[in-house]
PDB file of C-alpha atoms in Angstrom:
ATOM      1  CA  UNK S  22       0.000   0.000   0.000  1.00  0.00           C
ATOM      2  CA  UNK S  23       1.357   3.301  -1.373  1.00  0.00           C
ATOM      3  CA  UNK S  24       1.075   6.710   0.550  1.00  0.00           C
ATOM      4  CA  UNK S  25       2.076  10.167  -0.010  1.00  0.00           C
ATOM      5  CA  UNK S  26       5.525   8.592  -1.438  1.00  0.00           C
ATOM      6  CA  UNK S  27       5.668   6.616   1.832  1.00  0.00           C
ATOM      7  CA  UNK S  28       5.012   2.620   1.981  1.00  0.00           C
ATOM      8  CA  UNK S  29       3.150   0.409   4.751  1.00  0.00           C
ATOM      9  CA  UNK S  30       4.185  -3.002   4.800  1.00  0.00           C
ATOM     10  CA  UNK S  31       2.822  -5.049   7.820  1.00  0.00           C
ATOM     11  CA  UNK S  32       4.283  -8.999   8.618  1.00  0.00           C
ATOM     12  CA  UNK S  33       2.747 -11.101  10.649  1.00  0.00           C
ATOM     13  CA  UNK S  34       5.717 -13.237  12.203  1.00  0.00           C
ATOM     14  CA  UNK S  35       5.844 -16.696  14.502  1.00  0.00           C
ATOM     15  CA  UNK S  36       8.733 -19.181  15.060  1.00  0.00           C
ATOM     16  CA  UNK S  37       8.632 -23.201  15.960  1.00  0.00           C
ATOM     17  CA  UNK S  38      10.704 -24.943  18.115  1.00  0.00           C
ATOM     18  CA  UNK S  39      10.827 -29.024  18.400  1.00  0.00           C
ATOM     19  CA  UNK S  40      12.336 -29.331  21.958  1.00  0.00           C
ATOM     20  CA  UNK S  41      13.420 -32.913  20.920  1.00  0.00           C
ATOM     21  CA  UNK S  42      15.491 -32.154  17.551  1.00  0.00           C
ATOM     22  CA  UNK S  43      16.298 -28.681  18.494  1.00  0.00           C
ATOM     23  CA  UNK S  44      15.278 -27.316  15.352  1.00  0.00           C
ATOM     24  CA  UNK S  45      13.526 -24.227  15.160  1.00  0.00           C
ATOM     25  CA  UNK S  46      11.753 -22.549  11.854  1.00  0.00           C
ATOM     26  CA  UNK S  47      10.189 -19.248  11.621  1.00  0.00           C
ATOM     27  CA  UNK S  48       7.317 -18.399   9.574  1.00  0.00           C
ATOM     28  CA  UNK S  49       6.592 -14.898   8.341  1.00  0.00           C
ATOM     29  CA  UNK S  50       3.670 -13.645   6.272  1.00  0.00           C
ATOM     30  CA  UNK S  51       4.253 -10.112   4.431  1.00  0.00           C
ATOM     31  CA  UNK S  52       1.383  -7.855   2.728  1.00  0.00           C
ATOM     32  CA  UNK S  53       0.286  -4.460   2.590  1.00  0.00           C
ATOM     33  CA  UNK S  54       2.819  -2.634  -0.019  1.00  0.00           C
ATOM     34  CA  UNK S  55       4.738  -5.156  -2.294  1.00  0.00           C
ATOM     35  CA  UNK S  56       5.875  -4.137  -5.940  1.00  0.00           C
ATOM     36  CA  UNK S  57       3.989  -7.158  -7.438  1.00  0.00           C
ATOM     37  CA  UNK S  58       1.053  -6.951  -5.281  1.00  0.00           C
ATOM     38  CA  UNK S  59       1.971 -10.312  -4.081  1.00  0.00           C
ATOM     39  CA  UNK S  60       1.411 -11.091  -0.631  1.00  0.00           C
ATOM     40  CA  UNK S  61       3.923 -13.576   0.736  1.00  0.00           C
ATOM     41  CA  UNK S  62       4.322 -16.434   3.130  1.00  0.00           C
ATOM     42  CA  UNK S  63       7.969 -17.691   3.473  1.00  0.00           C
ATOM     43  CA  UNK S  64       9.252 -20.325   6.112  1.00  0.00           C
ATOM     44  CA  UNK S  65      12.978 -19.697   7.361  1.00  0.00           C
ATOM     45  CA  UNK S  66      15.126 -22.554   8.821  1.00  0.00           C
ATOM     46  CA  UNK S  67      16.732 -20.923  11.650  1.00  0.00           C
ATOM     47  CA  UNK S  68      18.972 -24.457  12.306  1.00  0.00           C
ATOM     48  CA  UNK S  69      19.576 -25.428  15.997  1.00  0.00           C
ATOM     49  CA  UNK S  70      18.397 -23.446  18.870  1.00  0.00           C
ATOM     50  CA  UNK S  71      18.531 -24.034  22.470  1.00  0.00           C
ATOM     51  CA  UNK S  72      15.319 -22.885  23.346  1.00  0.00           C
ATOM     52  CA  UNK S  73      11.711 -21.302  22.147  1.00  0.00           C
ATOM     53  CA  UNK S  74      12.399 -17.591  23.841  1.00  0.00           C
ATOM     54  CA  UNK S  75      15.626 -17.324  21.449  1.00  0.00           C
ATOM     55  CA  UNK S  76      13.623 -18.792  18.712  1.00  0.00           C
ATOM     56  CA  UNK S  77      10.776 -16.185  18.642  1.00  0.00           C
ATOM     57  CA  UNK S  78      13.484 -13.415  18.788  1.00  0.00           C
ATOM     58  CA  UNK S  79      15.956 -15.284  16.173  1.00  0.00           C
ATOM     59  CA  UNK S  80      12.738 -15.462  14.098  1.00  0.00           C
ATOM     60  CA  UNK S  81      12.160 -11.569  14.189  1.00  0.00           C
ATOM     61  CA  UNK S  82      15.525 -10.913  13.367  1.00  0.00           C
ATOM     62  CA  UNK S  83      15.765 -13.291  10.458  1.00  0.00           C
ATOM     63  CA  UNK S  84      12.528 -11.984   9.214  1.00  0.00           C
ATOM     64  CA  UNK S  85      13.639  -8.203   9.797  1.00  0.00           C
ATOM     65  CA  UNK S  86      16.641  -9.315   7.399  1.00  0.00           C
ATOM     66  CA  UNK S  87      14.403 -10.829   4.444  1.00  0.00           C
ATOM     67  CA  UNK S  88      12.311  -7.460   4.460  1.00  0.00           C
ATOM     68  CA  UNK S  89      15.572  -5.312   4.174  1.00  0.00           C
ATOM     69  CA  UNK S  90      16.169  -7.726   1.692  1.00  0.00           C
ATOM     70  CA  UNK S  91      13.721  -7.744  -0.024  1.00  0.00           C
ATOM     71  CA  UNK S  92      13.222  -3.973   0.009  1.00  0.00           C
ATOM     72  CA  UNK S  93      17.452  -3.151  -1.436  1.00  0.00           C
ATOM     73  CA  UNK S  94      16.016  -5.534  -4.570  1.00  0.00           C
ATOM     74  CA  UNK S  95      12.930  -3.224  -5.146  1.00  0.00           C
ATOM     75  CA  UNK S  96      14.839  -0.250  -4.924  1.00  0.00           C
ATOM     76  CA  UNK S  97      13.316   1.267  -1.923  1.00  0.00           C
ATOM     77  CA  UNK S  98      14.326   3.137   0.948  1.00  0.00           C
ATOM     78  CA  UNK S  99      13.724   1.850   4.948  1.00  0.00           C
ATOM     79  CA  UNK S 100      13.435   5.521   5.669  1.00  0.00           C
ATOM     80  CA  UNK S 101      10.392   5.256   3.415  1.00  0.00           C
ATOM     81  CA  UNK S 102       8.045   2.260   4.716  1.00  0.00           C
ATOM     82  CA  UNK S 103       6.218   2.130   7.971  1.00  0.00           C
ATOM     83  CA  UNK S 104       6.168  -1.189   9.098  1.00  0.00           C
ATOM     84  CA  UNK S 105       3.797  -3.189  11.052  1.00  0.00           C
ATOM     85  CA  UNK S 106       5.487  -6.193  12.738  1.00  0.00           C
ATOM     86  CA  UNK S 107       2.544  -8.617  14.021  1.00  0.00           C
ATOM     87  CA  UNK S 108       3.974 -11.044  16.735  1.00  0.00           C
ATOM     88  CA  UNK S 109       2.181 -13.381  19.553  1.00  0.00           C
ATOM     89  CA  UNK S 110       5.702 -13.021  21.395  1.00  0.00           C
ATOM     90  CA  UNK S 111       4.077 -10.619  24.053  1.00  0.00           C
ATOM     91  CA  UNK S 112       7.505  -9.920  25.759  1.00  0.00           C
ATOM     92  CA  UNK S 113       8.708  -8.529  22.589  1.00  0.00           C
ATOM     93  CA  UNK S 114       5.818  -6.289  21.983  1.00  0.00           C
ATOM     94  CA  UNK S 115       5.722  -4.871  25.020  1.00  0.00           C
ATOM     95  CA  UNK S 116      10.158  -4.463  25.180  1.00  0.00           C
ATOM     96  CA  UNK S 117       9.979  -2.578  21.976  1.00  0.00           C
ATOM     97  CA  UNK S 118       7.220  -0.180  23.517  1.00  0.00           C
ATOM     98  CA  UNK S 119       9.392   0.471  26.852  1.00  0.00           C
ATOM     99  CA  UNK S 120       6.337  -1.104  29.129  1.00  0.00           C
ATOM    100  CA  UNK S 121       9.102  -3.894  30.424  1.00  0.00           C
ATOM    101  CA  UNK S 122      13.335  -4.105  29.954  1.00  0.00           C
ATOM    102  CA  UNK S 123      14.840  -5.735  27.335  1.00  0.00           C
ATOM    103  CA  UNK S 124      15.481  -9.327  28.183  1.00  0.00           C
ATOM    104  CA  UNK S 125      18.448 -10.343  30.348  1.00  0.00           C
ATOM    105  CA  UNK S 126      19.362 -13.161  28.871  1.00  0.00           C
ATOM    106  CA  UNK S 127      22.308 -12.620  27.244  1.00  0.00           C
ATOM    107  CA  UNK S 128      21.697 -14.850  23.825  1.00  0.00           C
ATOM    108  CA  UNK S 129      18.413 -13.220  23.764  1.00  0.00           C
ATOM    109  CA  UNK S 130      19.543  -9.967  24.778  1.00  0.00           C
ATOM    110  CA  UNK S 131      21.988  -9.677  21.789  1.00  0.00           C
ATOM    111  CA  UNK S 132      19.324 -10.910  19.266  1.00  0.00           C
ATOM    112  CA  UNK S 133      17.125  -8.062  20.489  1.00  0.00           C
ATOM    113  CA  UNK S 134      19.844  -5.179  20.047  1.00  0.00           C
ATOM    114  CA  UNK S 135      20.030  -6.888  16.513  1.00  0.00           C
ATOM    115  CA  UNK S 136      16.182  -6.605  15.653  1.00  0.00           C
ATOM    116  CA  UNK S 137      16.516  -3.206  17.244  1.00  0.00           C
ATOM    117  CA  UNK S 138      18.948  -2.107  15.193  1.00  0.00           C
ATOM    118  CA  UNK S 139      17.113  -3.129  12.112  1.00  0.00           C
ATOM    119  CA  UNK S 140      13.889  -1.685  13.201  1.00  0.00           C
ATOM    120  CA  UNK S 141      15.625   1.874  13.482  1.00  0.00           C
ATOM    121  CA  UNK S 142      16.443   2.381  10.186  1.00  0.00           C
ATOM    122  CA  UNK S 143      12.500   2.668   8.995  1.00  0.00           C
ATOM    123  CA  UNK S 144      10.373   5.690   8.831  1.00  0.00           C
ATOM    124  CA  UNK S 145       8.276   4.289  11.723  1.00  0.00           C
ATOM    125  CA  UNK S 146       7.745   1.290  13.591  1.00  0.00           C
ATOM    126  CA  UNK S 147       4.511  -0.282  15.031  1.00  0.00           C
ATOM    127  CA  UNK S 148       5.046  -3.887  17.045  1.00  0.00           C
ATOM    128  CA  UNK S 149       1.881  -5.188  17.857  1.00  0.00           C
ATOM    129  CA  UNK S 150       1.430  -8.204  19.999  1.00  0.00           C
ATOM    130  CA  UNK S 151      -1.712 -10.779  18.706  1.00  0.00           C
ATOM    131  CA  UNK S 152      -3.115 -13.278  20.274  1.00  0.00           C
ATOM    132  CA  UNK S 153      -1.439 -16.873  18.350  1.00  0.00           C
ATOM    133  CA  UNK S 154      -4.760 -17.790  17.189  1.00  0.00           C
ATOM    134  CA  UNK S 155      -5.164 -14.433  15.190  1.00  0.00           C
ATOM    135  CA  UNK S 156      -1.368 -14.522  14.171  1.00  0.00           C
ATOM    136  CA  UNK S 157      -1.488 -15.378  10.131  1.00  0.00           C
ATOM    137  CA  UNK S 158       1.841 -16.745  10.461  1.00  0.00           C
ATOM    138  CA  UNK S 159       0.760 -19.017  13.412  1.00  0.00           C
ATOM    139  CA  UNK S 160      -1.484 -20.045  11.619  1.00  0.00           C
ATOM    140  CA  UNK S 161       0.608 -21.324   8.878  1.00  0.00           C
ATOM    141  CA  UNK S 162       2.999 -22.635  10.920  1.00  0.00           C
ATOM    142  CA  UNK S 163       0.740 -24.641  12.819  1.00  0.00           C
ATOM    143  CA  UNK S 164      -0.862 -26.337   9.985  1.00  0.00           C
ATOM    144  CA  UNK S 165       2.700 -26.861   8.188  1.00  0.00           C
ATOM    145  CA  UNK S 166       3.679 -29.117  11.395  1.00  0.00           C
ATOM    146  CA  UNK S 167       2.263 -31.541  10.579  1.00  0.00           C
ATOM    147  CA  UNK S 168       3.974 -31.860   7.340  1.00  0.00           C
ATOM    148  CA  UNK S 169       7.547 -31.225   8.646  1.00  0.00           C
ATOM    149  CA  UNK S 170       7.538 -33.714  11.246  1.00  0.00           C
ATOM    150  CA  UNK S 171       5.887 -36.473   8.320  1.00  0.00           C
ATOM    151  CA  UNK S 172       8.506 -35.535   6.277  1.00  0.00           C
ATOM    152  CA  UNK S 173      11.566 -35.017   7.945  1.00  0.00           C
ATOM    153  CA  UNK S 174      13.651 -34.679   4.412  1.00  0.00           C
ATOM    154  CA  UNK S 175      11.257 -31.515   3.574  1.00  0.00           C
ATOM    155  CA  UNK S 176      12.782 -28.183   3.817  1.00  0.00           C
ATOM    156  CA  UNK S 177      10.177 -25.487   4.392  1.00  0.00           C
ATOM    157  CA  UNK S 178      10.423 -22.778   1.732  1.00  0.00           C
ATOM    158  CA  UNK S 179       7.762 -20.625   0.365  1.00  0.00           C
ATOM    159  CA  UNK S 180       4.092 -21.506   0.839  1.00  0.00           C
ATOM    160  CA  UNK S 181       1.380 -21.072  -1.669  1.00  0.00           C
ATOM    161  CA  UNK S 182      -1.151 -19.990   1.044  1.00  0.00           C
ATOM    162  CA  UNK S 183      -2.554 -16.480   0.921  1.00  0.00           C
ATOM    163  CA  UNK S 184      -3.685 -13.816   3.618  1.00  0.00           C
ATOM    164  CA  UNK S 185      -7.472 -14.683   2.321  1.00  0.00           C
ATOM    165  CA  UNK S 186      -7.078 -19.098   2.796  1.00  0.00           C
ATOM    166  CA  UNK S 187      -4.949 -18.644   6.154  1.00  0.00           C
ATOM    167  CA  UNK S 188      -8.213 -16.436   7.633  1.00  0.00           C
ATOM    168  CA  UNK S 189     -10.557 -19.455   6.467  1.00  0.00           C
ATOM    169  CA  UNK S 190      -8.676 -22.091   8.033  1.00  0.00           C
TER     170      UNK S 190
END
């Protein structure tokens, strides 16, 4: 969504973590101003983790870094977008808002100062926490599950689902 030369792009954003592998995935779904007028819903392998607090803020992060991506290979400024970052990580909503400290941990800690450090370089920031049953990429996550633990030898990569089937699931 275009306005007054300035861009919104909201993500909806939600990370996995199998306790018994270790592995840990992150799931992000991105709409409101792409070029193409694509919406998108990418999976991330975020490899090994030791637990699901570093994997929720490993998943920002990563996600954070497709965006920037993603924006350098349109051509268009961070100074320029307002984004929306969507997360049922209430911790993280409420640390980038200044209700509560930024975590102690210092794994988690250092991840944050990361995401933070990404998230400065837009025109303006909103993090809003939702609840994980109205979190699009949740949603998506949860139902893909199933299919990574079937199928072990799958990789996630991008999903075919849209903003309009992950609402009617």
């Amino acid at each position: 969504m275009k306005n007054k030369n300035n861009y919104i792009l909201k993500v909806y954003v939600d990370s996995s973590f199998d306790p018994e592998s270790k592995q840990a995935y992150c799931c992000y779904c991105l709409g409101g101003m792409l070029i193409d007028n694509k919406e998108r819903t990418e999976f991330i392998n975020l490899g090994k983790s030791s637990d699901s607090a570093y994997t929720e803020y490993l998943g920002i992060e990563k996600t954070l870094c497709k965006i920037e991506k993603y924006l350098r290979a349109s051509n268009i400024s961070k100074s320029k977008v307002k984004l929306i970052v969507y997360s049922d990580l209430q911790s993280f909503a409420r640390q980038y808002n200044k209700w509560i400290p930024p975590p102690k941990d210092f794994k988690i800690l250092s991840c944050y100062i990361r995401i933070m450090d990404l998230l400065s370089k837009f025109h303006k920031v909103d993090v809003r926490w939702v609840e994980r049953g109205q979190n699009i990429a949740g949603k998506v996550l949860e139902k893909s599950d199933i299919i990574i633990k079937k199928n072990k030898d799958k990789k996630p990569g991008e999903s075919k689902l849209t903003f309009g089937k992950i609402i009617n699931f």
